[in-house]
CSV table of C-alpha atoms in Angstrom, one decimal:
chain,number,residue,atom,x,y,z
A,132,MET,CA,78.5,168.3,39.7
A,133,LEU,CA,80.4,165.4,41.2
A,134,ARG,CA,84.0,165.2,42.4
A,135,ILE,CA,85.5,161.7,42.0
A,136,GLU,CA,88.6,160.6,43.8
A,137,VAL,CA,90.2,157.3,43.5
A,138,ASP,CA,91.7,156.6,46.9
A,139,MET,CA,94.7,154.5,46.0
A,140,PHE,CA,98.0,156.4,46.6
A,141,SER,CA,100.0,156.9,49.7
A,142,GLY,CA,102.5,159.6,48.7
A,143,ARG,CA,101.1,161.2,45.5
A,144,PRO,CA,97.8,162.9,45.3
A,145,ASN,CA,95.0,160.5,44.4
A,146,PRO,CA,93.5,160.7,40.9
A,147,VAL,CA,90.7,163.3,41.0
A,148,TRP,CA,88.3,164.6,38.4
A,149,ILE,CA,85.0,166.5,38.2
A,150,ILE,CA,81.9,165.3,36.3
A,151,THR,CA,79.8,168.2,35.1
A,152,GLU,CA,77.7,166.5,32.5
A,153,GLU,CA,74.2,166.3,33.9
A,154,LYS,CA,73.1,163.0,32.4
A,155,THR,CA,76.3,161.2,33.7
A,156,VAL,CA,75.7,162.7,37.2
A,157,LYS,CA,72.1,161.5,37.1
A,158,ASP,CA,73.1,158.0,36.0
A,159,ILE,CA,75.6,157.7,38.8
A,160,ILE,CA,73.3,158.9,41.5
A,161,GLY,CA,70.5,156.8,40.1
A,162,ALA,CA,72.7,153.6,40.2
A,163,ALA,CA,73.8,154.5,43.7
A,164,SER,CA,70.2,154.8,44.9
A,165,GLN,CA,69.1,151.4,43.6
A,166,THR,CA,71.5,149.1,45.4
A,167,GLN,CA,73.4,148.6,48.6
A,168,ALA,CA,76.5,149.5,46.6
A,169,ILE,CA,77.5,152.6,48.5
A,170,ALA,CA,79.3,153.0,51.9
A,171,LYS,CA,80.5,155.8,54.1
A,172,GLN,CA,83.8,157.2,52.9
A,173,GLY,CA,86.8,155.9,54.9
A,174,VAL,CA,85.1,153.1,56.7
A,175,GLY,CA,86.3,150.2,54.5
A,176,PHE,CA,89.7,148.8,53.9
A,177,ASN,CA,92.3,151.4,54.8
A,178,GLY,CA,95.7,149.8,54.1
A,179,LEU,CA,98.0,150.3,51.1
A,180,GLY,CA,96.6,150.0,47.6
A,181,LEU,CA,93.2,150.7,46.0
A,182,ARG,CA,90.9,151.5,48.9
A,183,GLU,CA,87.7,153.0,47.4
A,184,ILE,CA,86.3,155.4,44.9
A,185,ARG,CA,85.0,158.5,46.6
A,186,VAL,CA,82.1,160.5,45.2
A,187,SER,CA,81.2,163.9,46.6
A,188,THR,CA,78.7,166.5,45.4
A,189,LEU,CA,80.0,170.0,45.1
A,190,GLY,CA,76.9,171.9,46.0
A,191,ASP,CA,75.3,172.3,49.4
A,192,GLU,CA,72.0,170.7,48.3
A,193,GLY,CA,73.4,167.2,48.3
A,194,THR,CA,72.3,164.6,45.7
A,195,ARG,CA,68.5,165.3,46.3
A,196,VAL,CA,68.0,161.5,46.0
A,197,ARG,CA,66.7,159.6,49.0
A,198,GLY,CA,69.3,157.2,50.5
A,199,VAL,CA,72.2,158.8,48.6
A,200,PRO,CA,74.2,161.1,50.8
A,201,ALA,CA,76.2,164.1,49.6
A,202,ALA,CA,79.4,162.0,50.0
A,203,PHE,CA,79.8,158.3,49.6
A,204,ALA,CA,82.2,155.6,48.5
A,205,VAL,CA,82.0,152.7,46.0
A,206,GLY,CA,84.3,149.8,45.4
A,207,SER,CA,84.5,149.8,49.2
A,208,SER,CA,84.9,146.7,51.3
A,209,ALA,CA,82.3,148.4,53.7
A,210,ALA,CA,79.5,148.2,51.1
A,211,GLN,CA,76.8,145.8,51.9
A,212,ASP,CA,76.6,144.6,48.3
A,213,PHE,CA,80.2,144.4,47.2
A,214,GLU,CA,79.4,143.1,43.7
A,215,ALA,CA,77.2,146.1,43.0
A,216,SER,CA,79.7,148.4,44.5
A,217,GLN,CA,82.4,147.1,42.2
A,218,LYS,CA,80.2,147.5,39.2
A,219,LEU,CA,79.4,151.1,40.1
A,220,ALA,CA,83.1,151.7,40.7
A,221,HIS,CA,83.8,150.4,37.1
A,222,MET,CA,81.1,152.7,35.8
A,223,LEU,CA,82.8,155.7,37.5
A,224,ILE,CA,86.3,154.8,36.3
A,225,GLU,CA,84.9,154.7,32.7
A,226,THR,CA,84.0,158.4,33.2
A,227,MET,CA,87.6,159.3,34.0
A,228,PRO,CA,88.8,161.7,31.3
A,229,LEU,CA,92.1,160.9,29.6
A,230,ARG,CA,93.0,164.6,29.8
A,231,SER,CA,91.2,166.6,32.4
A,232,GLU,CA,89.3,169.6,31.1
A,233,HIS,CA,89.2,171.1,34.6
A,234,LYS,CA,92.8,171.7,35.8
A,235,LEU,CA,92.9,170.7,39.4
A,236,LEU,CA,95.8,171.1,41.8
A,237,GLU,CA,96.2,167.3,42.0
A,238,HIS,CA,96.8,167.0,38.3
A,239,GLU,CA,100.3,168.6,38.7
A,240,LEU,CA,101.6,165.4,40.3
A,241,THR,CA,98.9,162.9,39.2
A,242,PRO,CA,97.9,163.8,35.7
A,243,LEU,CA,95.0,161.8,34.2
A,244,ASP,CA,95.9,159.6,31.3
A,245,LYS,CA,95.1,156.3,29.7
A,246,LYS,CA,97.9,154.5,31.5
A,247,LEU,CA,96.5,155.6,34.9
A,248,ARG,CA,92.9,154.6,34.0
A,249,GLU,CA,94.1,151.1,32.9
A,250,LEU,CA,96.1,150.8,36.2
A,251,ILE,CA,93.0,151.7,38.2
A,252,LEU,CA,90.8,149.2,36.3
A,253,LYS,CA,93.4,146.5,36.7
A,254,ARG,CA,93.6,147.0,40.4
A,255,LEU,CA,89.8,147.2,40.7
A,256,ASP,CA,89.5,143.9,38.9
A,257,ARG,CA,92.1,142.3,41.0
A,258,LYS,CA,90.2,143.5,44.1
A,259,TRP,CA,87.1,141.9,42.7
A,260,LEU,CA,88.6,138.6,41.8
A,261,LYS,CA,90.5,138.2,45.0
A,262,PRO,CA,89.8,140.7,47.7
A,263,TRP,CA,93.2,141.5,49.0
A,264,TRP,CA,92.4,143.5,52.1
A,265,PRO,CA,92.8,141.6,55.4
A,266,PRO,CA,89.5,140.2,56.8
A,267,ARG,CA,87.6,142.7,58.9
A,268,PRO,CA,88.3,142.0,62.5
A,269,ARG,CA,85.3,140.5,64.2
A,270,PRO,CA,84.0,142.4,67.1
A,271,THR,CA,85.1,141.0,70.4
A,272,SER,CA,83.2,137.9,71.2
A,273,ASN,CA,80.4,138.5,73.7
A,274,PRO,CA,78.1,135.6,74.7
A,275,LEU,CA,75.3,138.1,75.5
A,276,ILE,CA,75.0,139.4,72.0
A,277,ASP,CA,74.2,138.0,68.5
A,278,THR,CA,74.0,139.4,65.1
A,279,THR,CA,70.8,138.7,63.2
A,280,ALA,CA,69.5,139.4,59.7
A,281,ASP,CA,66.6,141.7,59.6
A,282,ILE,CA,63.4,139.9,58.6
A,283,LYS,CA,62.1,143.0,56.8
A,284,CYS,CA,65.3,143.4,54.7
A,285,ARG,CA,67.5,140.3,54.8
A,286,HIS,CA,70.6,142.2,53.6
A,287,CYS,CA,70.6,144.3,56.8
A,288,ASN,CA,72.0,143.0,60.0
A,289,TYR,CA,71.7,144.2,63.6
A,290,GLU,CA,72.5,143.0,67.0
A,291,ILE,CA,70.2,141.5,69.6
A,292,SER,CA,71.3,141.1,73.2
A,293,GLN,CA,70.3,139.1,76.2
A,294,PHE,CA,67.6,140.7,78.3
A,295,ASN,CA,69.5,141.9,81.3
A,296,PRO,CA,67.2,143.8,83.7
A,297,THR,CA,69.6,143.7,86.6
A,298,PHE,CA,71.8,146.2,84.7
A,299,TRP,CA,69.0,148.7,84.8
A,300,ASN,CA,66.9,147.9,87.8
A,301,ASN,CA,69.0,149.1,90.7
A,302,PRO,CA,68.9,152.3,92.7
A,303,ALA,CA,72.0,153.8,91.0
A,304,THR,CA,70.6,153.4,87.5
A,305,GLN,CA,66.8,152.9,87.4
A,306,PRO,CA,65.6,156.5,88.4
A,307,TYR,CA,68.0,158.3,86.1
A,308,ASN,CA,67.5,156.4,82.8
A,309,ASN,CA,64.4,156.2,80.7
A,310,CYS,CA,63.0,154.4,77.6
A,311,TYR,CA,65.4,156.2,75.2
A,312,ASN,CA,68.4,155.1,77.3
A,313,TYR,CA,67.1,151.5,77.3
A,314,GLY,CA,66.3,151.5,73.6
A,315,ARG,CA,69.7,152.8,72.7
A,316,ASN,CA,71.3,150.6,75.4
A,317,TRP,CA,73.3,153.4,76.8
A,318,LYS,CA,73.1,154.4,80.5
A,319,THR,CA,73.8,158.1,80.6
A,320,ASN,CA,72.1,158.8,84.0
A,321,THR,CA,70.6,161.9,82.4
A,322,PHE,CA,67.1,160.7,81.5
A,323,ALA,CA,68.2,161.1,77.9
A,324,GLN,CA,66.0,163.0,75.4
A,325,PRO,CA,65.9,162.5,71.7
A,326,GLY,CA,67.9,165.2,69.9
A,327,ARG,CA,69.2,166.9,73.1
A,328,ALA,CA,72.8,165.8,72.5
A,329,HIS,CA,72.7,167.7,69.2
A,330,GLY,CA,70.6,170.7,70.0
A,331,ALA,CA,67.5,169.2,68.3
A,332,GLN,CA,65.2,168.3,71.2
A,333,THR,CA,61.5,168.8,70.6
A,334,GLY,CA,58.7,169.7,72.9
A,335,THR,CA,56.0,168.5,70.5
A,336,MET,CA,55.1,164.9,71.1
A,337,ALA,CA,54.3,163.6,67.6
A,338,CYS,CA,55.8,160.9,65.4
A,339,ASN,CA,57.4,163.3,63.0
A,340,THR,CA,59.0,165.6,65.6
A,341,VAL,CA,60.4,162.9,67.8
A,342,THR,CA,61.6,161.0,64.8
A,343,ALA,CA,63.5,164.1,63.5
A,344,ALA,CA,65.0,164.6,67.0
A,345,ALA,CA,66.2,161.0,67.3
A,346,MET,CA,67.6,161.1,63.7
A,347,ALA,CA,69.6,164.1,64.7
A,348,ASP,CA,71.2,161.8,67.3
A,349,GLY,CA,72.1,159.4,64.5
A,350,LEU,CA,69.3,156.9,64.4
A,351,VAL,CA,68.4,155.8,60.9
A,352,LYS,CA,65.1,154.3,59.6
A,353,ARG,CA,65.0,150.6,59.4
A,354,CYS,CA,66.3,149.1,56.1
A,355,ASN,CA,67.0,152.5,54.7
A,356,PRO,CA,70.0,152.4,54.9
A,357,CYS,CA,71.5,149.3,56.5
A,358,LEU,CA,74.1,150.0,59.0
A,359,PRO,CA,77.6,148.7,58.1
A,360,ASN,CA,79.4,146.3,60.3
A,361,GLY,CA,81.6,149.1,61.5
A,362,GLU,CA,78.5,150.4,63.4
A,363,PHE,CA,78.5,147.3,65.6
A,364,PRO,CA,76.6,147.0,67.9
A,365,ARG,CA,73.5,148.0,66.0
A,366,ARG,CA,70.1,148.1,67.8
A,367,LEU,CA,66.6,147.8,66.4
A,368,MET,CA,64.4,150.2,68.2
A,369,ALA,CA,60.6,151.0,67.8
A,370,LEU,CA,59.1,154.4,68.6
A,371,VAL,CA,55.5,155.0,69.8
A,372,ILE,CA,53.7,158.2,70.8
A,373,ASP,CA,51.1,159.2,73.3
A,374,PRO,CA,49.9,162.0,71.0
A,375,GLY,CA,50.6,165.4,72.5
A,376,TRP,CA,52.0,164.0,75.7
A,377,ASP,CA,54.9,161.7,75.5
A,378,TYR,CA,57.0,159.2,73.5
A,379,HIS,CA,58.3,155.7,74.2
A,380,TRP,CA,60.9,153.3,72.8
A,381,TYR,CA,61.3,149.5,72.7
A,382,ARG,CA,64.4,147.5,71.8
A,383,HIS,CA,64.5,144.1,70.1
A,384,GLN,CA,66.2,141.5,72.3
A,385,ARG,CA,67.6,138.0,71.9
A,386,GLY,CA,64.7,135.5,72.2
A,387,GLY,CA,62.4,137.3,69.8
A,388,PHE,CA,60.8,139.7,72.2
A,389,TRP,CA,61.1,143.4,72.9
A,390,GLY,CA,62.4,145.0,76.1
A,391,HIS,CA,61.6,148.5,77.4
A,392,LYS,CA,61.8,150.7,80.4
A,393,PRO,CA,58.8,153.0,81.1
A,394,GLY,CA,60.3,156.2,82.5
A,395,SER,CA,62.0,155.7,85.8
A,396,THR,CA,60.3,152.3,86.4
A,397,ALA,CA,61.9,148.9,86.0
A,398,ALA,CA,63.1,147.6,82.7
A,399,ARG,CA,60.8,144.8,81.5
A,400,LYS,CA,59.7,142.6,78.6
A,401,THR,CA,56.0,142.7,79.2
A,402,ASP,CA,53.3,145.1,78.1
A,403,ASN,CA,50.4,146.8,80.0
A,404,SER,CA,48.5,143.5,79.9
A,405,ASN,CA,51.5,141.7,81.4
A,406,ALA,CA,52.1,139.8,78.1
A,407,VAL,CA,55.6,139.3,76.7
A,408,ILE,CA,56.0,141.8,73.9
A,409,THR,CA,56.6,140.0,70.6
A,410,ASN,CA,55.3,142.8,68.4
A,411,PRO,CA,55.5,146.4,69.5
A,412,GLU,CA,52.9,147.4,66.9
A,413,THR,CA,50.2,145.3,68.5
A,414,CYS,CA,51.1,145.0,72.2
A,415,ASP,CA,49.1,146.8,74.9
A,416,ARG,CA,50.7,150.3,75.0
A,417,GLY,CA,48.0,152.1,77.1
A,418,GLY,CA,47.7,155.7,75.7
A,419,TYR,CA,50.7,155.4,73.4
A,420,THR,CA,48.5,154.8,70.5
A,421,ASP,CA,50.6,156.0,67.6
A,422,PHE,CA,53.1,153.6,66.2
A,423,CYS,CA,55.8,155.6,64.4
A,424,GLY,CA,58.2,153.0,63.0
A,425,TYR,CA,61.4,151.2,63.5
A,426,PHE,CA,65.0,152.5,63.6
A,427,TYR,CA,68.5,151.3,63.8
A,428,ALA,CA,70.9,152.8,66.3
A,429,GLY,CA,74.6,152.0,65.7
A,430,LYS,CA,77.6,152.7,67.8
A,431,SER,CA,77.9,156.3,66.5
A,432,VAL,CA,74.5,157.3,67.9
A,433,VAL,CA,75.2,159.7,70.8
A,434,ILE,CA,72.4,160.5,73.2
A,435,ASN,CA,72.1,162.7,76.3
B,276,MET,CA,57.5,168.6,100.3
B,277,ILE,CA,58.1,167.7,96.6
B,278,VAL,CA,55.4,165.7,94.8
B,279,GLU,CA,55.9,163.9,91.5
B,280,ILE,CA,53.3,162.5,89.2
B,281,ASP,CA,54.6,159.3,87.7
B,282,LEU,CA,53.1,159.5,84.2
B,283,PHE,CA,55.6,159.7,81.4
B,284,SER,CA,58.1,157.3,79.9
B,285,GLY,CA,60.4,159.5,77.8
B,286,ARG,CA,59.8,163.0,79.2
B,287,PRO,CA,60.7,163.8,82.8
B,288,ASN,CA,57.7,163.5,85.1
B,289,PRO,CA,56.1,166.8,86.4
B,290,ARG,CA,57.2,167.7,89.9
B,291,TRP,CA,56.1,170.5,92.2
B,292,GLN,CA,56.5,171.7,95.7
B,293,VAL,CA,53.6,171.8,98.2
B,294,ASP,CA,53.4,174.1,101.2
B,295,GLU,CA,53.1,173.2,104.8
B,296,GLY,CA,49.3,173.4,104.7
B,297,VAL,CA,49.0,170.7,102.0
B,298,ARG,CA,51.7,168.6,103.7
B,299,GLY,CA,49.6,168.7,106.9
B,300,GLN,CA,46.5,167.5,104.9
B,301,VAL,CA,48.6,164.7,103.3
B,302,LEU,CA,49.8,163.4,106.7
B,303,ALA,CA,46.2,163.7,108.1
B,304,VAL,CA,44.9,161.5,105.2
B,305,GLU,CA,47.7,159.0,105.8
B,306,VAL,CA,46.7,158.4,109.5
B,307,GLN,CA,43.2,157.5,108.5
B,308,LEU,CA,44.2,154.8,106.0
B,309,LYS,CA,44.0,151.1,107.0
B,310,PRO,CA,46.4,148.4,105.8
B,311,ALA,CA,45.2,146.4,102.8
B,312,VAL,CA,44.7,142.7,103.1
B,313,ARG,CA,46.6,142.0,99.9
B,314,GLY,CA,49.9,143.8,100.1
B,315,ASP,CA,50.9,144.3,96.4
B,316,MET,CA,50.6,147.5,94.4
B,317,GLU,CA,50.7,146.5,90.7
B,318,LEU,CA,51.8,149.3,88.5
B,319,PRO,CA,51.1,149.4,84.7
B,320,GLY,CA,54.2,149.9,82.5
B,321,LEU,CA,53.0,152.8,80.4
B,322,GLY,CA,50.7,155.6,81.6
B,323,TYR,CA,49.6,156.9,84.9
B,324,ARG,CA,51.4,155.2,87.8
B,325,GLY,CA,50.4,157.4,90.7
B,326,PHE,CA,51.9,160.2,92.8
B,327,ILE,CA,55.3,159.9,94.6
B,328,TYR,CA,56.3,162.0,97.5
B,329,GLU,CA,58.7,161.8,100.4
B,330,ASP,CA,58.4,162.9,104.0
B,331,GLY,CA,60.7,162.2,106.9
B,332,GLY,CA,63.0,160.3,104.6
B,333,VAL,CA,60.3,157.8,103.7
B,334,MET,CA,59.0,157.5,100.1
B,335,ARG,CA,55.3,157.0,99.4
B,336,ARG,CA,53.4,156.2,96.3
B,337,ALA,CA,49.6,156.8,96.0
B,338,PHE,CA,48.0,154.9,93.2
B,339,ALA,CA,44.7,153.3,92.3
B,340,GLY,CA,43.1,153.7,95.7
B,341,MET,CA,46.2,152.5,97.6
B,342,LEU,CA,49.1,154.1,99.4
B,343,GLU,CA,52.4,152.3,99.7
B,344,ARG,CA,54.7,153.4,102.6
B,345,ASP,CA,57.7,151.6,104.0
B,346,SER,CA,56.7,148.5,102.0
B,347,VAL,CA,53.2,148.4,103.6
B,348,VAL,CA,50.2,149.0,101.4
B,349,TYR,CA,47.2,150.9,102.8
B,350,LYS,CA,43.7,151.0,101.3
B,351,ASP,CA,42.4,154.4,100.1
B,352,PRO,CA,39.0,153.4,98.6
B,353,THR,CA,37.9,157.0,97.8
B,354,ASN,CA,41.3,157.9,96.2
B,355,ALA,CA,41.5,160.7,98.8
B,356,MET,CA,45.3,161.0,98.6
B,357,GLU,CA,45.4,161.0,94.8
B,358,ARG,CA,42.7,163.7,94.7
B,359,LEU,CA,44.4,165.8,97.3
B,360,LEU,CA,47.7,165.7,95.5
B,361,LEU,CA,46.0,166.3,92.2
B,362,GLU,CA,44.4,169.5,93.6
B,363,SER,CA,47.8,170.6,94.8
B,364,MET,CA,49.1,170.8,91.2
B,365,PRO,CA,50.2,174.2,90.0
B,366,VAL,CA,48.1,175.9,87.3
B,367,ASP,CA,50.7,175.3,84.6
B,368,LEU,CA,49.9,171.6,84.9
B,369,VAL,CA,46.2,172.1,84.2
B,370,GLY,CA,46.3,169.8,81.2
B,371,VAL,CA,47.9,167.0,83.2
B,372,ARG,CA,45.4,167.5,86.0
B,373,LYS,CA,42.4,167.1,83.6
B,374,ARG,CA,43.9,164.0,82.1
B,375,VAL,CA,44.5,162.3,85.4
B,376,LEU,CA,41.2,163.4,86.9
B,377,GLY,CA,39.5,161.5,84.0
B,378,LEU,CA,41.4,158.4,85.1
B,379,LEU,CA,40.4,158.7,88.7
B,380,SER,CA,36.7,159.2,88.0
């Protein structure tokens, strides 16, 4: 079952309805899984007027579809593919009953009827023809950081920053920050461990366990999903494992190479053969033989 | 005296305390070492990077048949210091010990 809420009113309750018909639910979730149409709820335009259509599952098992969370928004200015997001929003509004069969509290003040549906569709179309939210404020200009399109999935963007070893390689910082700090670009001075900030640390040094721990901190797999602009600055990190012993992270930098910080040693851009790292999959990594994959880390990733 | 083996990147390195007897042996090995002609100790990024310990407020690193103390590098062609510190490891680090022993031999 899905709960649909059209986030558009300021004083009255928003229009809300429940979809119970299994085929319709499947169609909606299926459409959401095939595009970059969905966004996190509440991260897009948040002024007066039609803001987004919110979709939430009612059970605790979520959508059971990869890439589609239990709650998401369409018709949102935060969606990567706004056109697809608008189309999906249309599809949802078409499911709005003209007289709700499930009496909800909201229907006392906002009853569902044809007039309301037409108003929503009209406002949705107006939004599509001429986006009427103010332009998203650009992040503060910083000459040390650029946004780049991901070569593996052009619709995803992330940030690359200038290699800046002096920030890390000083007595107050270097001994207390490791590869995870460097990869996330966050000096915690705690020798941060994947998952520790969220009670999900692992002692098993393998790709799957360290991946799960890092994802508990908020990292997401590369391209699936893209991180929205609201997650600026977004880092691209690579994870490798010395099986049974240790893990290690790299971070993509401006200039096309990768930086890293092995343990409490100095931050650097070279591998064990002293070559500049242009590919963490093939560089000399010593005993860190298992390449686990790439991840994005947005601003909401908390490590400790 | 606290000894640390510089081995990991993500996890904290193992550290342990050695008694006065081992400390005495460490200082005895030190006095026998002669300065190296080339004064740079090059450390690999990932993997074993030697043993670190401090005595009298001075940090030392023993790695790859060399000992660095007060910015001076000494030759240790038989890896005597690394072997001594490896032997001082507590039993719960037996796995680490085996691994590093393989690198020294």
